[in-house]
Amino acid sequence: MRVRNENGGLTAMAVAGTYVVLLGWDMPEATLLAQGVLGFAVRRLRERDGERIWLSGMKTFEQVEPFPVPDEPVTSFLHPLQTFQWADYSASPDERYVYTIVPMGGAPGALVLGPGVDLAVATERVDQGRHAVFFNRGAVASQEYARRFQNRPPDDVGPSAFNWLSRGLVEGLEAFIGQAAQGDALEGAFFEFKSPRIYTALKAAKARGAAVSVLYDGDSQGEGNDKALEGQGMDGMVKSREHAGGFAHNKFLVLMQAGVPKQVWTGSTNLSVNGMFGHSNNAHIVRDDAIAARYHQYWLLLDSDQTRKPTATQDEALSPLPADGSPLDALFSPRLGLQALDWYAGLAAGAKRGVFMTFAFGMNSRFVPSYDKTDDVLRFALMEKKGTGRTYKAQAAEIDRIRRHPNVTVAVGNRVELNLFDRWLAELDRIADEAHVLYVHTKYMLVDPLGDTPTVVVGSANFSAASTTDNDENMLVIRGDTAVADIYLGEFMRLFSHYAFRESLQFKDATSDANALLRKYLVPSPDWIHGGGGAGQSYFRAGSDRALRRLYFSGQ
């Protein structure tokens, strides 16, 4: 849900997903300076019970609080937010809130509230009916985990840590499986299939009279999958996919009811401890008979366990490139050529205001031209790492080059390593030793998500050549569903902001012993809008990342 409002020269917009509400605002530069605005406070009213809170930040005015308590957020009512973009990550699905954005004038310690803007929103339900969207917490490397669980591994904490990290994703899969009853069937294909918890749910479905058939990768993950399945009582329900041209990299489950394909569970989540609870992952349920039927046909093809070329030939017949304007479609891999990857790159290149993509293991060269340009289109890339293998150095150099464009912003997974960095706590980077991915594992693209006809592409495939021509993969293409786009955009910005800050610490050498304990305070004048009087980039420099974000997220 999106809401925009204006008052007294202040323009603001809220974009409400399920667990995230994005907030953006703007005021004319001259007004900010004339009124001596020192930042903005944000108040949240929850309509259900009348609870009122002021959203918090981490920085303080040195004149008011020179020695703030380690790891304790501070209220924006006393220490306003010196930015034009913020988010509430503590929202709950299907709730009504009113956010009030207030410009704060006066002086530190004696702030004066200006005329604010109210934004009344209803957060989205996790289950939208046709679509249901799940994101795990995806940030074991976080201050909140460190605060809540003293940075202890989840195995040491117990179910409360796993539940917090799951954030409803694993429970959603269990509920999906729980629908299968007598005469129904579940047909799945998974790269990593190593979860006793999901085995239990599937065995319960079989006990209810449902047929269960799961394919799993028998090549690179074969040994690990086989070991995990030993003694689990899954005989007759599982089968190894042996002849994939590359990785049998899917993660999907089809629900057949009375012999008819009805629902699909898909996304990026491997069924392993790290996949479900450690690095960032998502899942997406789609309830559409035509799409479910195509996934059923795709599963039958995979079950026949043919080699790459015959599989690719049939995949292209089953899932041709989507027609222009198609509201819901699916693309399956492997494919004979790279036309699907070119099609994705064309979507990115055609963005009018913004493109937001996750690239787990580097940016394929087909997407570089879309990012390698200076214009008024915001281009965000969230990455696990800048590249892989022998070409890593060249890939990293290219990312560092294109991120110099003022409208291109890249974030790479990282964590706070030193305890007490500017009142922050050291963070874990994994919950299990066997971790090939630490931070970012999602695979999705958002094209003009705040427009009237957003495009969301999401599934199991990295936007790469191997995922297109070699691996077993699946992707959904969703057009024109603003509620789905709002959910994905909120989750993208949640993790993007999380990791962009952590990566920036490496640029600034902020975690060195000499700099780690230096306090970073709020600017005690309106000069914060210009980077503290020359210390950084101005929010009002035309074409800059900050200026473009100020306009885009305030709905202008």
mmCIF file of C-alpha atoms in Angstrom, residues 369-544:
data_model
loop_
_atom_site.group_PDB
_atom_site.id
_atom_site.type_symbol
_atom_site.label_atom_id
_atom_site.label_comp_id
_atom_site.label_asym_id
_atom_site.label_seq_id
_atom_site.Cartn_x
_atom_site.Cartn_y
_atom_site.Cartn_z
ATOM 1 C CA PRO A 369 25.184 -1.749 -19.774
ATOM 2 C CA SER A 370 21.956 -1.202 -17.828
ATOM 3 C CA TYR A 371 23.950 -0.080 -14.783
ATOM 4 C CA ASP A 372 26.873 1.576 -16.530
ATOM 5 C CA LYS A 373 25.242 4.924 -17.286
ATOM 6 C CA THR A 374 24.608 8.258 -15.636
ATOM 7 C CA ASP A 375 20.984 9.401 -15.865
ATOM 8 C CA ASP A 376 17.958 9.940 -13.614
ATOM 9 C CA VAL A 377 17.155 6.238 -13.172
ATOM 10 C CA LEU A 378 18.015 4.831 -9.760
ATOM 11 C CA ARG A 379 19.872 1.538 -10.075
ATOM 12 C CA PHE A 380 20.381 -0.616 -6.995
ATOM 13 C CA ALA A 381 22.352 -3.871 -6.819
ATOM 14 C CA LEU A 382 22.532 -6.056 -3.706
ATOM 15 C CA MET A 383 25.281 -8.672 -3.867
ATOM 16 C CA GLU A 384 26.736 -11.520 -1.843
ATOM 17 C CA LYS A 385 30.095 -10.815 -3.485
ATOM 18 C CA LYS A 386 31.372 -8.854 -6.475
ATOM 19 C CA GLY A 387 32.388 -11.939 -8.444
ATOM 20 C CA THR A 388 33.694 -15.483 -8.247
ATOM 21 C CA GLY A 389 36.550 -17.694 -9.381
ATOM 22 C CA ARG A 390 39.543 -16.752 -11.482
ATOM 23 C CA THR A 391 37.906 -13.626 -12.894
ATOM 24 C CA TYR A 392 36.999 -12.199 -9.489
ATOM 25 C CA LYS A 393 39.493 -9.341 -9.648
ATOM 26 C CA ALA A 394 38.207 -8.147 -13.029
ATOM 27 C CA GLN A 395 34.573 -8.524 -11.961
ATOM 28 C CA ALA A 396 35.197 -6.585 -8.750
ATOM 29 C CA ALA A 397 36.954 -3.802 -10.647
ATOM 30 C CA GLU A 398 33.967 -3.498 -12.975
ATOM 31 C CA ILE A 399 31.538 -3.259 -10.061
ATOM 32 C CA ASP A 400 33.697 -0.610 -8.413
ATOM 33 C CA ARG A 401 33.758 1.313 -11.691
ATOM 34 C CA ILE A 402 30.016 1.310 -12.366
ATOM 35 C CA ARG A 403 29.166 2.163 -8.776
ATOM 36 C CA ARG A 404 30.901 5.512 -9.323
ATOM 37 C CA HIS A 405 27.889 6.639 -11.346
ATOM 38 C CA PRO A 406 25.903 8.916 -9.014
ATOM 39 C CA ASN A 407 22.638 7.082 -9.726
ATOM 40 C CA VAL A 408 24.097 3.590 -9.144
ATOM 41 C CA THR A 409 24.244 2.195 -5.624
ATOM 42 C CA VAL A 410 25.769 -1.197 -4.811
ATOM 43 C CA ALA A 411 25.809 -3.022 -1.491
ATOM 44 C CA VAL A 412 27.880 -6.145 -0.811
ATOM 45 C CA GLY A 413 27.275 -8.438 2.161
ATOM 46 C CA ASN A 414 29.353 -7.690 5.234
ATOM 47 C CA ARG A 415 29.165 -7.450 9.018
ATOM 48 C CA VAL A 416 30.371 -5.411 11.980
ATOM 49 C CA GLU A 417 33.442 -7.275 13.200
ATOM 50 C CA LEU A 418 34.592 -5.268 16.214
ATOM 51 C CA ASN A 419 32.681 -4.981 19.448
ATOM 52 C CA LEU A 420 31.769 -1.435 20.479
ATOM 53 C CA PHE A 421 32.280 0.109 17.019
ATOM 54 C CA ASP A 422 30.542 3.454 17.587
ATOM 55 C CA ARG A 423 28.333 1.727 20.208
ATOM 56 C CA TRP A 424 27.659 -1.260 17.933
ATOM 57 C CA LEU A 425 28.095 -4.922 18.826
ATOM 58 C CA ALA A 426 30.211 -7.458 16.933
ATOM 59 C CA GLU A 427 28.061 -9.732 14.765
ATOM 60 C CA LEU A 428 28.005 -13.395 13.740
ATOM 61 C CA ASP A 429 28.448 -14.188 10.048
ATOM 62 C CA ARG A 430 26.959 -17.715 9.951
ATOM 63 C CA ILE A 431 24.944 -20.208 11.952
ATOM 64 C CA ALA A 432 26.538 -23.391 10.579
ATOM 65 C CA ASP A 433 30.099 -24.088 9.476
ATOM 66 C CA GLU A 434 29.023 -25.485 6.104
ATOM 67 C CA ALA A 435 28.089 -22.119 4.585
ATOM 68 C CA HIS A 436 28.788 -21.423 0.916
ATOM 69 C CA VAL A 437 26.730 -18.222 1.166
ATOM 70 C CA LEU A 438 26.887 -15.906 4.178
ATOM 71 C CA TYR A 439 24.592 -13.002 3.402
ATOM 72 C CA VAL A 440 22.638 -12.621 0.144
ATOM 73 C CA HIS A 441 21.066 -15.617 -1.622
ATOM 74 C CA THR A 442 17.850 -14.163 -3.079
ATOM 75 C CA LYS A 443 17.332 -13.944 -6.846
ATOM 76 C CA TYR A 444 14.863 -11.233 -7.863
ATOM 77 C CA MET A 445 14.488 -8.096 -9.943
ATOM 78 C CA LEU A 446 12.147 -5.138 -9.451
ATOM 79 C CA VAL A 447 11.563 -2.808 -12.380
ATOM 80 C CA ASP A 448 9.846 0.507 -11.566
ATOM 81 C CA PRO A 449 8.360 -0.961 -8.366
ATOM 82 C CA LEU A 450 6.684 2.321 -7.342
ATOM 83 C CA GLY A 451 5.040 2.778 -10.735
ATOM 84 C CA ASP A 452 1.500 1.780 -11.649
ATOM 85 C CA THR A 453 2.686 -1.328 -13.541
ATOM 86 C CA PRO A 454 5.668 -2.735 -11.611
ATOM 87 C CA THR A 455 7.470 -5.874 -12.720
ATOM 88 C CA VAL A 456 8.742 -8.497 -10.259
ATOM 89 C CA VAL A 457 10.924 -11.390 -11.454
ATOM 90 C CA VAL A 458 11.653 -13.953 -8.741
ATOM 91 C CA GLY A 459 12.645 -17.580 -8.339
ATOM 92 C CA SER A 460 15.619 -19.914 -8.025
ATOM 93 C CA ALA A 461 17.862 -18.664 -10.854
ATOM 94 C CA ASN A 462 20.811 -16.342 -10.447
ATOM 95 C CA PHE A 463 20.817 -13.893 -13.337
ATOM 96 C CA SER A 464 23.675 -15.757 -14.997
ATOM 97 C CA ALA A 465 24.514 -17.772 -18.108
ATOM 98 C CA ALA A 466 24.843 -21.044 -16.197
ATOM 99 C CA SER A 467 21.434 -20.577 -14.574
ATOM 100 C CA THR A 468 19.934 -20.066 -18.020
ATOM 101 C CA THR A 469 21.523 -22.800 -20.140
ATOM 102 C CA ASP A 470 22.888 -25.411 -17.699
ATOM 103 C CA ASN A 471 20.948 -25.571 -14.435
ATOM 104 C CA ASP A 472 17.442 -26.710 -13.559
ATOM 105 C CA GLU A 473 15.808 -23.393 -12.573
ATOM 106 C CA ASN A 474 12.437 -21.652 -12.412
ATOM 107 C CA MET A 475 11.386 -17.995 -12.352
ATOM 108 C CA LEU A 476 8.048 -16.210 -11.946
ATOM 109 C CA VAL A 477 7.326 -12.959 -13.809
ATOM 110 C CA ILE A 478 4.640 -10.851 -12.084
ATOM 111 C CA ARG A 479 3.424 -7.611 -13.670
ATOM 112 C CA GLY A 480 1.081 -4.924 -12.434
ATOM 113 C CA ASP A 481 0.609 -6.212 -8.854
ATOM 114 C CA THR A 482 1.479 -3.203 -6.707
ATOM 115 C CA ALA A 483 0.947 -5.027 -3.394
ATOM 116 C CA VAL A 484 3.480 -7.715 -4.339
ATOM 117 C CA ALA A 485 5.920 -5.049 -5.573
ATOM 118 C CA ASP A 486 5.558 -3.068 -2.326
ATOM 119 C CA ILE A 487 6.420 -6.148 -0.260
ATOM 120 C CA TYR A 488 9.485 -6.959 -2.355
ATOM 121 C CA LEU A 489 10.701 -3.350 -2.397
ATOM 122 C CA GLY A 490 10.464 -3.067 1.392
ATOM 123 C CA GLU A 491 12.419 -6.273 1.874
ATOM 124 C CA PHE A 492 15.013 -5.241 -0.709
ATOM 125 C CA MET A 493 15.624 -1.893 0.982
ATOM 126 C CA ARG A 494 15.725 -3.527 4.426
ATOM 127 C CA LEU A 495 18.671 -5.705 3.475
ATOM 128 C CA PHE A 496 20.221 -3.195 1.101
ATOM 129 C CA SER A 497 20.436 -0.561 3.844
ATOM 130 C CA HIS A 498 21.656 -3.177 6.302
ATOM 131 C CA TYR A 499 24.582 -4.301 4.153
ATOM 132 C CA ALA A 500 25.373 -0.969 2.473
ATOM 133 C CA PHE A 501 26.215 0.485 5.874
ATOM 134 C CA ARG A 502 28.351 -2.492 6.840
ATOM 135 C CA GLU A 503 30.266 -2.446 3.576
ATOM 136 C CA SER A 504 30.864 1.299 3.959
ATOM 137 C CA LEU A 505 32.777 0.626 7.173
ATOM 138 C CA GLN A 506 35.419 -1.139 5.116
ATOM 139 C CA PHE A 507 35.744 1.838 2.749
ATOM 140 C CA LYS A 508 36.282 4.218 5.646
ATOM 141 C CA ASP A 509 38.566 1.924 7.646
ATOM 142 C CA ALA A 510 36.009 2.514 10.365
ATOM 143 C CA THR A 511 36.607 -0.838 12.034
ATOM 144 C CA SER A 512 40.321 -0.361 12.565
ATOM 145 C CA ASP A 513 41.427 -0.250 16.182
ATOM 146 C CA ALA A 514 42.143 3.473 15.873
ATOM 147 C CA ASN A 515 38.734 4.427 14.474
ATOM 148 C CA ALA A 516 36.356 1.880 15.940
ATOM 149 C CA LEU A 517 35.535 3.844 19.093
ATOM 150 C CA LEU A 518 35.256 7.280 17.529
ATOM 151 C CA ARG A 519 31.780 8.697 18.127
ATOM 152 C CA LYS A 520 29.731 9.793 15.113
ATOM 153 C CA TYR A 521 27.349 12.564 16.116
ATOM 154 C CA LEU A 522 24.478 14.414 14.495
ATOM 155 C CA VAL A 523 25.287 17.763 12.838
ATOM 156 C CA PRO A 524 23.938 20.531 15.144
ATOM 157 C CA SER A 525 22.815 22.768 12.249
ATOM 158 C CA PRO A 526 20.869 22.566 8.967
ATOM 159 C CA ASP A 527 24.218 21.978 7.243
ATOM 160 C CA TRP A 528 23.466 18.257 7.529
ATOM 161 C CA ILE A 529 21.517 18.561 4.263
ATOM 162 C CA HIS A 530 24.808 19.373 2.528
ATOM 163 C CA GLY A 531 26.765 16.611 4.197
ATOM 164 C CA GLY A 532 27.583 18.581 7.323
ATOM 165 C CA GLY A 533 28.978 21.635 5.598
ATOM 166 C CA GLY A 534 31.200 19.969 3.012
ATOM 167 C CA ALA A 535 31.926 16.672 4.768
ATOM 168 C CA GLY A 536 29.831 14.668 2.334
ATOM 169 C CA GLN A 537 27.431 14.651 -0.559
ATOM 170 C CA SER A 538 24.553 17.144 -0.629
ATOM 171 C CA TYR A 539 20.968 15.925 -0.721
ATOM 172 C CA PHE A 540 20.263 18.747 -3.166
ATOM 173 C CA ARG A 541 22.978 18.177 -5.740
ATOM 174 C CA ALA A 542 21.011 17.464 -8.906
ATOM 175 C CA GLY A 543 21.551 13.948 -10.251
ATOM 176 C CA SER A 544 23.274 12.638 -7.125
#
